[in-house]
Structure formats: structure tokens, C-alpha cells
Amino acid sequence: MTKPLIINKKIKFFNKIIKVDGDKSLSIRWVLLASQANGKSKAFNLLMSEDVLAAIETIKKLGIKVKIFKNYCEIGGNGINGFNYKNNLILNAKNSGTLGRLILGLLIRSSKKIKLVGDRSLSKRDFSRVTIPLNKFGAKFSYKLKNRLPLTILGSKFPKGINYFENKGSAQCKSSVMLAALNASETTFIKAKKSRNHTELLFRYLKIPLKIKKTKKYDFIKVKQPKEIRAFNYQIPGDISSSAFFMVLTTLTKDSKLLIKNVNINPSRTGVIKILKKMGAKISLKNKKNYKGEKISDIMIKSSVNLKAINCPSELNSSVIDELLVVFLAAAKAKGVSYFKNISELNQKESPRLNWGSKILNMMGIKTKLTKNSITIYGQPNLQINKKIIIKNFLKDHRIFMMSTIAALTCGGQWNIYNKDSINTSFPSFLKIIKQINSKPL
Ligand code: S3P
């Protein structure tokens, strides 16, 4: 095991401007959709993390040309289902649930067998949530171990359209089916619980026939196969999931101020801002812009050490799913008892994050009550850790590593946090930015 990150000191007050790495959801979607377009597409500020590089590697193995330049990435698509590969190809989604699930949607017309594998963490995650609907299109799947990778897919010559009810609030499931619909001769109908809508916004921008009717709880989506997808350029904005760690860091550090430039603030992702603000955090949005259907803005955060507990409304869960861990940390330092319910999905991530979140708070001396789908957190605004805390064996979950780092920098104690490299999954610049913030004021 490589050396742990050691943190023995809280961060000092700061006043800085930062930029976080590109949005992971948009980066992976751009790679996959550019692979289905006709001609050369370019992306600027593409997230160069392991998940996105795995997506690039995957489409390369499927016969798509990719060039990486200093400032941009170029993908030469061959049109819808224009993949070209040999029989029994092996694709590796590594740590990425998004890649593993979305790529299967694009493969429902594959005429040759393809095996999909992943790393130890991804091999523990459920794939039936996408293979059940994709099977309805006509694609065939086989597993060695029930519903777990590795799996084999063999597509159908004539995929049909399907009716699909997505009831978990999973954008991965919804998007996998939407990508599959690009290959189906008939219309696909989806009733989906609310979740991030980047795929819908990209489809609309690309003029893929799409109709959406929204109700309070569900989106009713109709997708038809387009004649073609034109090549498209994209400037990837910063990732709000990466920004969230710095929102909490700044909120919990006295006399501090941080401006995060150019972040995607798509309303289906901004639960973290809404929740932290309800708790009393000082967060404001500056310089708002629209970009190809997405919303982008700078985020200003000022410290706010008097946080209040929250009874988190379940409707916000899907818009904060990747940020909940660091929100738990804010709740640990808030006055009162916080409650988060209907969050069993959090245990379906790169590691069982609900259990891990609770465990880390307990190690810090914070009392929690954990059930299969909820957590109660007994906040301690004056928490001051004086002991040694070792964080390891967390399936290299990048967000466990980053949450622990923020806990160490804001709560004190002597921390040894293993698996530094896990940040390369989603946010390679994380520790560099921590260093930048921790350096002397400008
Ligand atoms: C993602 C969807 C979410 C999220 C993941 C990225 C996406 O997963 O947790 O990090 O890009 O579609 P689920 O669809 O499983 O909720």
C-alpha cells in the first residue's frame, strides 16, 4: 500500500480564487455521444481523470479515433452504431458505473460478443438495473456471477422501442436507455424519477428527436432514433461535485472566502447548495451564463461557523447524491440533530458510502444512528478532534478520501488517509488545489 496522506493541522483562514476540474458526467457523455456523431468533435476542458480516460480507451477499442492535444480532445465518430471491432472484445469500465452502464446502451445492436469488466469496486455493483431494460430492446446478456461484472453482451439486429419505468432516480439507468433508443427503430418511452438531466440537454442540443413532459415527481421522456448526430464541440464546465468539498471546507473555516470559477450549476445537481444554504452557509452565485442548455456560474462561499442542523427533504436526494458525504460532515459540525432519509442508493456507489460516512463520523467522535436508508447525525459545533484517525480499506472510493481530507482540515486530529490515488477517478487536481488554498495569502 502506498503512503497515506498525513494531516495533523487544521487549515488556516484563506481568501482565494480556484477552478475545479471538468464535470465528470458531462465529460463521459461527450465522449460517448461524440463516438456516435458523424465527423470530428472537439471538447475543451475535458476532465482527464481515470473514469474519462477509461471511456476514451473503451471507444478506441470499439474502433473510434481519438486524439488528445494539449488543450482539447478530438473524437472522430463514425455515426450511430459505427463501431468496428473484433469478436470477443473485452472492454474495461474500471471504476466507472457511469461508463459501464452507459456504454451498454450504445452496444444493443452489437453483432459480435463483447465482454464488459470493471475493477473490484465496480464488480460489486448491480448491473441488472440496466441489463433488464436493455434486454427488452432485444440485447442478450450473460453473467458469471448474478448481476455483477464481468458480463457479456450480444446485441440484437433489430432493436425495438421499449416502455421503461425508471424508479430509482438513477441518471445512469435513464441515460443508458436513452442511448439505446438511438439504435431502436421505434420510439422509446421512459417514465423517470427525477435525476440529473445532462443526457436530455445534450440530446436536445444535438437535435435528437426528444419530447419531455415534466410532473412534480416524474419526467415522461420520448426518444426517437435520429437520422444522424452531427459532430459537436463542447466546453466542459467545472464539476459541482468536486466544488462541494471546497464549499464545506470554506464554510467550516473561520474568516475565509473562496470563489470557484465556472461551475456547472444545472438545477438537477445543486442540492448541495440548497442544503448548505438551509443550514446557514453563505453561498452565492455570480456571473450566471447559459451554455448549450446547461447553466454555469461562479460560486462564492464565505465561512459560516454557526450552522444549523437539517431535516433533509427527500426530494433533494437525487440532486445531492454525490455530495451527501461531505454534507454529512457539515451536519457533524452543525448545532442540533440532522436527519437524511430515503438514501439507500448511497450504499450502491463506488463503496457503501452511507455506511462509510457514518463510520468516519463515529471515528471523529460524532454520534450517528444508521439504518439501511437513513442516517441521523448528532452535531457538535465545537468538535475538536485530538486523536489519531486512520482511514483505509474503503474500496479506493475517491469521495471517501476527499471527505476525510476535508474533515481533517476542519476538525483537527492526526489523520492518516490511505489511497491518495483514488482522487484520479474524478478530481486529479484535488490535492494541488488544497495546497494552493493552504499557501500564504496573495
Ligand atoms: C451519474 C449518476 C449518478 C451519480 C454518478 C454519476 C451520471 O449515479 O452518482 O456519480 O453521470 O449519470 P446513479 O445514476 O446511479 O444515481
Coordinates of C-alpha atoms and ligand atoms in Angstrom, one line a residue:
M1 CA 0.0 0.0 0.0
T2 CA 1.4 3.5 -0.9
K3 CA 2.0 6.0 1.8
P4 CA -1.1 7.7 3.4
L5 CA -1.8 11.4 3.3
I6 CA -1.0 12.7 6.7
I7 CA -2.8 15.7 8.1
N8 CA -2.0 17.0 11.6
K9 CA -3.1 20.6 11.4
K10 CA -6.3 22.4 10.6
I11 CA -6.2 24.7 7.5
K12 CA -5.6 28.4 8.3
F13 CA -8.0 31.1 7.1
F14 CA -7.9 31.8 3.4
N15 CA -9.2 34.1 0.6
K16 CA -8.7 32.5 -2.8
I17 CA -10.0 32.0 -6.3
I18 CA -9.9 28.5 -7.7
K19 CA -11.0 26.5 -10.7
V20 CA -12.0 22.8 -10.2
D21 CA -11.6 20.0 -12.9
G22 CA -14.2 19.5 -15.6
D23 CA -17.6 17.9 -14.9
K24 CA -17.4 14.0 -14.9
S25 CA -20.9 13.3 -16.0
L26 CA -20.6 15.7 -19.0
S27 CA -17.1 14.5 -19.9
I28 CA -18.2 10.9 -20.2
R29 CA -21.4 11.8 -22.0
W30 CA -19.4 13.9 -24.5
V31 CA -17.0 11.1 -25.2
L32 CA -19.9 8.6 -25.8
L33 CA -22.0 10.9 -27.9
A34 CA -19.1 12.2 -30.0
S35 CA -18.4 8.5 -30.8
Q36 CA -21.9 8.3 -32.3
A37 CA -21.6 11.5 -34.3
N38 CA -20.6 11.9 -37.9
G39 CA -17.2 13.5 -38.1
K40 CA -14.8 15.2 -35.8
S41 CA -15.9 16.6 -32.4
K42 CA -13.7 18.6 -30.0
A43 CA -14.0 19.0 -26.2
F44 CA -12.2 21.7 -24.3
N45 CA -11.5 21.3 -20.5
L46 CA -12.4 17.6 -20.7
L47 CA -11.9 16.0 -17.3
M48 CA -8.7 14.0 -17.7
S49 CA -9.5 11.6 -14.9
E50 CA -9.3 7.8 -14.9
D51 CA -13.1 7.4 -15.4
V52 CA -13.0 9.6 -18.5
L53 CA -9.7 8.0 -19.8
A54 CA -11.5 4.7 -19.4
A55 CA -14.3 6.0 -21.6
I56 CA -11.8 7.1 -24.2
E57 CA -10.0 3.8 -24.1
T58 CA -13.4 2.0 -24.5
I59 CA -14.4 3.8 -27.6
K60 CA -10.9 3.4 -29.1
K61 CA -11.2 -0.3 -28.6
L62 CA -14.5 -0.1 -30.5
G63 CA -12.7 1.4 -33.5
I64 CA -13.2 5.1 -32.9
K65 CA -10.3 7.5 -33.5
V66 CA -9.3 9.7 -30.6
K67 CA -6.6 12.4 -30.4
I68 CA -5.6 14.1 -27.3
F69 CA -4.0 17.5 -27.7
K70 CA -2.7 19.9 -25.0
N71 CA -5.9 22.0 -24.9
Y72 CA -8.5 19.7 -26.3
C73 CA -9.6 16.2 -27.2
E74 CA -10.8 15.2 -30.7
I75 CA -13.0 12.3 -31.4
G76 CA -13.8 11.1 -35.0
G77 CA -17.2 9.5 -34.8
N78 CA -18.5 7.0 -37.5
G79 CA -22.2 7.7 -36.8
I80 CA -24.7 5.7 -34.7
N81 CA -23.5 2.2 -34.1
G82 CA -20.5 2.9 -36.3
F83 CA -18.2 0.8 -34.0
N84 CA -15.8 -1.6 -35.6
Y85 CA -14.2 -4.3 -33.6
K86 CA -13.4 -8.0 -33.4
N87 CA -15.4 -10.8 -31.8
N88 CA -15.0 -11.4 -28.1
L89 CA -13.7 -7.9 -27.4
I90 CA -13.1 -7.0 -23.8
L91 CA -14.0 -3.6 -22.5
N92 CA -12.9 -2.3 -19.1
A93 CA -15.0 0.3 -17.4
K94 CA -12.5 0.3 -14.5
N95 CA -14.2 2.2 -11.5
S96 CA -16.9 4.0 -13.5
G97 CA -20.5 3.0 -13.0
T98 CA -21.5 5.7 -15.5
L99 CA -19.2 4.4 -18.2
G100 CA -20.1 0.8 -17.6
R101 CA -23.9 1.4 -17.7
L102 CA -24.0 4.0 -20.4
I103 CA -21.8 2.1 -22.9
L104 CA -24.1 -0.9 -22.7
G105 CA -26.9 1.3 -24.1
L106 CA -24.7 2.1 -27.1
L107 CA -24.0 -1.6 -27.7
I108 CA -27.5 -3.0 -28.0
R109 CA -27.0 -3.5 -31.8
S110 CA -23.6 -5.1 -31.5
S111 CA -23.3 -8.1 -33.9
K112 CA -20.3 -9.6 -32.0
K113 CA -20.0 -10.7 -28.4
I114 CA -18.4 -8.1 -26.1
K115 CA -17.3 -8.7 -22.5
L116 CA -17.5 -5.9 -20.0
V117 CA -15.3 -5.9 -17.0
G118 CA -14.5 -3.5 -14.2
D119 CA -12.3 -3.0 -11.1
R120 CA -13.0 -4.6 -7.7
S121 CA -15.4 -1.8 -6.7
L122 CA -17.4 -1.8 -9.9
S123 CA -17.6 -5.6 -9.8
K124 CA -19.6 -5.3 -6.6
R125 CA -22.3 -3.1 -8.2
D126 CA -25.6 -4.2 -9.6
F127 CA -25.8 -4.2 -13.4
S128 CA -29.3 -5.8 -13.7
R129 CA -30.6 -2.2 -13.3
V130 CA -29.5 -1.6 -16.9
T131 CA -29.4 -5.1 -18.4
I132 CA -33.1 -5.7 -17.6
P133 CA -34.4 -2.7 -19.7
L134 CA -31.7 -3.2 -22.3
N135 CA -32.8 -6.8 -22.7
K136 CA -36.3 -5.5 -23.6
F137 CA -34.7 -3.8 -26.6
G138 CA -33.6 -7.3 -27.7
A139 CA -29.9 -7.3 -26.5
K140 CA -28.8 -10.5 -24.7
F141 CA -26.7 -10.6 -21.5
S142 CA -25.0 -13.3 -19.6
Y143 CA -23.3 -13.0 -16.2
K144 CA -20.8 -15.3 -14.5
L145 CA -22.0 -14.1 -11.1
K146 CA -25.6 -12.9 -10.8
N147 CA -26.0 -9.3 -11.9
R148 CA -22.3 -8.5 -11.4
L149 CA -19.5 -7.8 -13.8
P150 CA -18.0 -9.4 -15.8
L151 CA -20.9 -9.7 -18.2
T152 CA -21.2 -10.5 -21.9
I153 CA -23.5 -8.6 -24.3
L154 CA -24.6 -9.7 -27.7
G155 CA -26.8 -7.1 -29.4
S156 CA -30.0 -7.5 -31.5
K157 CA -30.1 -6.9 -35.3
F158 CA -33.4 -5.0 -35.0
P159 CA -33.8 -3.4 -31.5
K160 CA -37.4 -2.5 -30.7
G161 CA -38.5 0.6 -28.8
I162 CA -39.4 0.0 -25.2
N163 CA -41.6 1.3 -22.4
Y164 CA -39.4 1.8 -19.3
F165 CA -40.1 2.9 -15.8
E166 CA -37.0 4.2 -14.0
N167 CA -38.0 4.3 -10.3
K168 CA -34.6 4.8 -8.5
G169 CA -33.9 8.3 -9.6
S170 CA -30.8 7.0 -11.4
A171 CA -29.5 9.1 -14.3
Q172 CA -27.2 6.2 -15.3
C173 CA -30.2 3.9 -15.9
K174 CA -32.2 6.6 -17.7
S175 CA -29.2 7.6 -19.8
S176 CA -28.3 4.0 -20.7
V177 CA -31.9 3.5 -22.0
M178 CA -31.8 6.9 -23.9
L179 CA -28.6 5.9 -25.6
A180 CA -30.0 2.5 -26.5
A181 CA -33.0 4.3 -28.0
L182 CA -30.7 5.9 -30.6
N183 CA -30.4 2.3 -32.1
A184 CA -34.1 1.4 -32.0
S185 CA -36.4 1.7 -35.0
E186 CA -39.4 2.5 -32.8
T187 CA -40.0 5.3 -30.2
T188 CA -38.8 4.6 -26.6
F189 CA -41.0 5.9 -23.8
I190 CA -39.4 6.5 -20.4
K191 CA -41.1 7.4 -17.1
A192 CA -38.3 8.5 -14.9
K193 CA -38.0 9.6 -11.3
K194 CA -36.1 13.0 -11.2
S195 CA -32.4 12.7 -11.7
R196 CA -29.6 14.7 -13.4
N197 CA -30.7 15.6 -17.0
H198 CA -27.4 16.1 -18.9
T199 CA -28.3 13.5 -21.4
E200 CA -31.6 15.1 -22.2
L201 CA -29.9 18.5 -22.6
L202 CA -27.3 17.1 -24.9
F203 CA -29.9 15.2 -27.0
R204 CA -31.9 18.4 -27.4
Y205 CA -28.8 20.4 -28.4
L206 CA -27.9 17.7 -30.9
K207 CA -31.4 17.8 -32.3
I208 CA -32.1 14.1 -31.5
P209 CA -35.9 13.8 -31.5
L210 CA -36.9 14.1 -27.9
K211 CA -40.1 15.1 -26.0
I212 CA -40.2 15.6 -22.3
K213 CA -43.3 16.2 -20.1
K214 CA -42.5 17.1 -16.5
T215 CA -44.7 16.4 -13.5
K216 CA -43.6 17.1 -9.9
K217 CA -42.2 13.6 -9.3
Y218 CA -41.6 12.2 -12.8
D219 CA -40.3 13.1 -16.2
F220 CA -42.0 11.4 -19.2
I221 CA -39.4 11.2 -22.0
K222 CA -40.0 10.1 -25.6
V223 CA -36.9 9.4 -27.7
K224 CA -36.8 8.6 -31.4
Q225 CA -33.8 7.5 -33.5
P226 CA -32.3 10.5 -35.3
K227 CA -31.2 10.3 -38.9
E228 CA -27.7 11.2 -37.7
I229 CA -25.9 13.0 -35.0
R230 CA -23.7 15.9 -36.2
A231 CA -20.2 16.3 -34.8
F232 CA -20.2 18.9 -32.0
N233 CA -17.7 20.9 -29.9
Y234 CA -18.1 21.3 -26.2
Q235 CA -16.5 23.4 -23.5
I236 CA -16.8 21.3 -20.3
P237 CA -17.6 23.5 -17.2
G238 CA -16.3 22.7 -13.7
D239 CA -17.8 19.9 -11.6
I240 CA -20.2 20.9 -8.8
S241 CA -19.4 17.5 -7.1
S242 CA -15.8 18.5 -6.9
S243 CA -16.7 22.0 -5.9
A244 CA -18.8 20.7 -3.0
F245 CA -15.7 19.7 -1.0
F246 CA -14.5 23.3 -1.1
M247 CA -17.9 24.7 -0.3
V248 CA -17.8 22.7 3.0
L249 CA -14.1 23.5 3.6
T250 CA -14.7 27.2 3.3
T251 CA -18.0 27.2 5.3
L252 CA -16.3 25.4 8.2
T253 CA -13.1 27.6 8.2
K254 CA -13.3 30.8 10.1
D255 CA -12.7 34.2 8.3
S256 CA -12.4 32.6 4.9
K257 CA -13.7 33.2 1.5
L258 CA -13.5 31.3 -1.8
L259 CA -14.5 31.9 -5.3
I260 CA -14.9 28.9 -7.6
K261 CA -15.0 29.9 -11.2
N262 CA -17.1 28.5 -14.0
V263 CA -19.0 25.6 -12.3
N264 CA -22.0 23.7 -13.8
I265 CA -25.0 24.6 -11.7
N266 CA -27.6 22.5 -13.6
P267 CA -30.6 22.6 -11.2
S268 CA -30.6 18.8 -11.1
R269 CA -27.2 18.9 -9.4
T270 CA -27.5 21.8 -7.0
G271 CA -28.9 20.0 -4.0
V272 CA -25.7 20.7 -2.1
I273 CA -26.0 24.4 -2.4
K274 CA -29.7 24.3 -1.4
I275 CA -29.0 22.2 1.7
L276 CA -25.9 24.0 2.8
K277 CA -27.8 27.3 2.5
K278 CA -30.7 26.0 4.5
M279 CA -28.1 25.1 7.2
G280 CA -26.9 28.7 7.2
A281 CA -24.0 28.6 4.8
K282 CA -23.2 31.7 2.9
I283 CA -23.1 30.7 -0.8
S284 CA -23.9 33.0 -3.7
L285 CA -23.9 32.6 -7.5
K286 CA -22.1 35.2 -9.6
N287 CA -21.8 35.7 -13.3
K288 CA -24.5 33.2 -14.4
K289 CA -24.5 32.0 -18.0
N290 CA -26.3 29.5 -20.2
Y291 CA -24.3 27.1 -22.3
K292 CA -25.9 24.7 -24.7
G293 CA -28.7 24.1 -22.3
E294 CA -26.6 23.9 -19.2
K295 CA -26.3 26.6 -16.6
I296 CA -22.9 27.8 -15.4
S297 CA -21.8 30.2 -12.8
D298 CA -19.1 31.2 -10.4
I299 CA -19.7 30.2 -6.8
M300 CA -18.8 32.4 -3.9
I301 CA -18.6 30.9 -0.4
K302 CA -17.9 32.7 2.9
S303 CA -17.3 31.0 6.2
S304 CA -20.2 30.4 8.4
V305 CA -19.3 28.6 11.5
N306 CA -22.8 28.7 13.1
L307 CA -24.5 26.0 11.0
K308 CA -28.0 24.7 11.9
A309 CA -29.0 21.0 11.7
I310 CA -31.2 20.0 8.8
N311 CA -34.1 17.5 8.3
C312 CA -33.2 17.0 4.6
P313 CA -36.2 16.9 2.3
S314 CA -36.1 13.6 0.3
E315 CA -36.9 15.5 -3.0
L316 CA -33.4 16.8 -2.9
N317 CA -31.7 13.4 -2.6
S318 CA -31.0 12.8 -6.3
S319 CA -29.6 16.3 -6.8
V320 CA -27.1 15.8 -3.9
I321 CA -26.4 12.1 -4.2
D322 CA -22.6 12.5 -4.9
E323 CA -22.2 15.3 -2.4
L324 CA -24.0 13.7 0.6
L325 CA -20.8 12.5 2.2
V326 CA -19.4 16.0 2.6
V327 CA -22.8 17.3 3.6
F328 CA -22.8 14.8 6.5
L329 CA -19.6 16.5 7.6
A330 CA -21.3 19.9 7.6
A331 CA -24.1 18.2 9.7
A332 CA -21.5 16.9 12.1
K333 CA -20.4 20.5 12.8
A334 CA -23.9 21.9 12.9
K335 CA -26.0 22.7 16.0
G336 CA -28.7 20.1 16.6
V337 CA -29.7 16.8 15.1
S338 CA -29.7 16.3 11.3
Y339 CA -31.7 13.6 9.5
F340 CA -31.3 12.3 6.0
K341 CA -33.9 9.7 4.8
N342 CA -34.6 7.5 1.7
I343 CA -30.9 7.4 0.8
S344 CA -30.3 3.6 0.4
E345 CA -28.9 4.4 -3.1
L346 CA -25.9 5.9 -1.3
N347 CA -24.8 2.3 -0.4
Q348 CA -24.9 1.4 -4.2
K349 CA -22.0 3.7 -5.1
E350 CA -18.2 3.1 -5.5
S351 CA -18.2 1.9 -1.9
P352 CA -21.2 1.5 0.5
R353 CA -21.0 5.3 1.2
L354 CA -23.8 5.6 3.7
N355 CA -22.1 3.0 6.0
W356 CA -18.7 4.6 5.5
G357 CA -20.0 8.1 6.1
S358 CA -21.4 7.0 9.4
K359 CA -18.2 5.1 10.3
I360 CA -16.0 8.1 9.7
L361 CA -18.2 10.4 11.7
N362 CA -18.1 7.9 14.6
M363 CA -14.3 7.8 14.4
M364 CA -14.4 11.6 14.7
G365 CA -16.5 11.3 17.9
I366 CA -19.8 12.2 16.3
K367 CA -22.8 10.1 17.3
T368 CA -25.0 8.7 14.4
K369 CA -28.0 6.5 14.1
L370 CA -27.7 4.4 10.9
T371 CA -30.4 2.4 9.2
K372 CA -30.5 0.8 5.7
N373 CA -31.8 4.0 4.2
S374 CA -31.3 6.8 6.6
I375 CA -28.8 8.5 8.9
T376 CA -29.3 10.7 12.0
I377 CA -26.3 12.9 12.8
Y378 CA -25.9 14.5 16.3
G379 CA -23.9 17.6 15.5
Q380 CA -21.2 19.1 17.7
P381 CA -20.4 22.7 16.6
N382 CA -17.4 22.8 18.9
L383 CA -16.0 19.4 17.8
Q384 CA -12.2 19.4 18.3
I385 CA -10.5 16.0 17.5
N386 CA -7.4 15.2 19.5
K387 CA -6.8 11.6 18.5
K388 CA -5.3 9.6 15.6
I389 CA -7.7 8.6 12.8
I390 CA -6.8 6.0 10.2
I391 CA -8.9 5.8 7.0
K392 CA -8.2 2.8 4.8
N393 CA -9.9 -0.2 3.0
F394 CA -12.6 1.9 1.6
L395 CA -12.5 0.3 -1.9
K396 CA -10.5 3.3 -3.1
D397 CA -13.6 5.4 -3.2
H398 CA -12.4 8.9 -4.3
R399 CA -15.2 10.7 -2.4
I400 CA -14.4 8.9 0.9
F401 CA -10.8 10.1 0.5
M402 CA -11.8 13.7 -0.2
M403 CA -14.4 13.9 2.5
S404 CA -11.8 12.6 5.0
T405 CA -9.3 15.2 3.9
I406 CA -11.8 18.0 4.4
A407 CA -12.7 16.5 7.9
A408 CA -9.0 16.5 8.8
L409 CA -8.5 20.1 7.7
T410 CA -11.5 21.4 9.5
C411 CA -11.8 19.3 12.7
G412 CA -8.2 18.7 13.8
G413 CA -6.7 15.4 15.0
Q414 CA -3.9 13.3 13.5
W415 CA -5.2 11.7 10.3
N416 CA -3.6 9.0 8.1
I417 CA -5.7 8.8 4.9
Y418 CA -4.8 6.0 2.5
N419 CA -5.3 5.6 -1.2
K420 CA -4.4 9.1 -2.3
D421 CA -4.5 7.9 -5.9
S422 CA -8.3 7.5 -5.6
I423 CA -8.7 11.2 -6.5
N424 CA -7.6 10.4 -10.0
T425 CA -11.0 8.8 -10.6
S426 CA -12.9 12.1 -10.6
F427 CA -10.7 15.0 -9.4
P428 CA -7.0 14.7 -10.1
S429 CA -6.3 18.3 -9.1
F430 CA -7.9 17.9 -5.6
L431 CA -4.7 17.9 -3.5
K432 CA -3.0 20.6 -5.7
I433 CA -5.9 22.9 -5.0
I434 CA -5.8 22.1 -1.3
K435 CA -2.1 23.2 -1.4
Q436 CA -3.0 26.3 -3.3
I437 CA -5.6 27.3 -0.7
N438 CA -3.3 26.4 2.2
S439 CA -0.5 28.6 0.9
K440 CA 0.2 32.2 2.1
P441 CA -2.5 34.7 1.2
L442 CA -1.8 36.5 -2.2
Ligands
S3P1 C1 -24.2 9.8 -12.6 C2 -25.3 9.4 -12.0 C3 -25.3 9.1 -10.5 C4 -24.1 9.6 -9.8 C5 -22.8 9.2 -10.6 C6 -22.9 9.9 -12.0 C7 -24.2 10.1 -14.1 O1 -25.4 7.7 -10.4 O2 -24.0 9.0 -8.6 O3 -21.7 9.7 -9.9 O4 -23.3 10.7 -14.6 O5 -25.3 9.7 -14.7 P1 -26.8 6.9 -10.4 O6 -27.4 7.0 -11.7 O7 -26.5 5.5 -10.0 O8 -27.6 7.6 -9.3

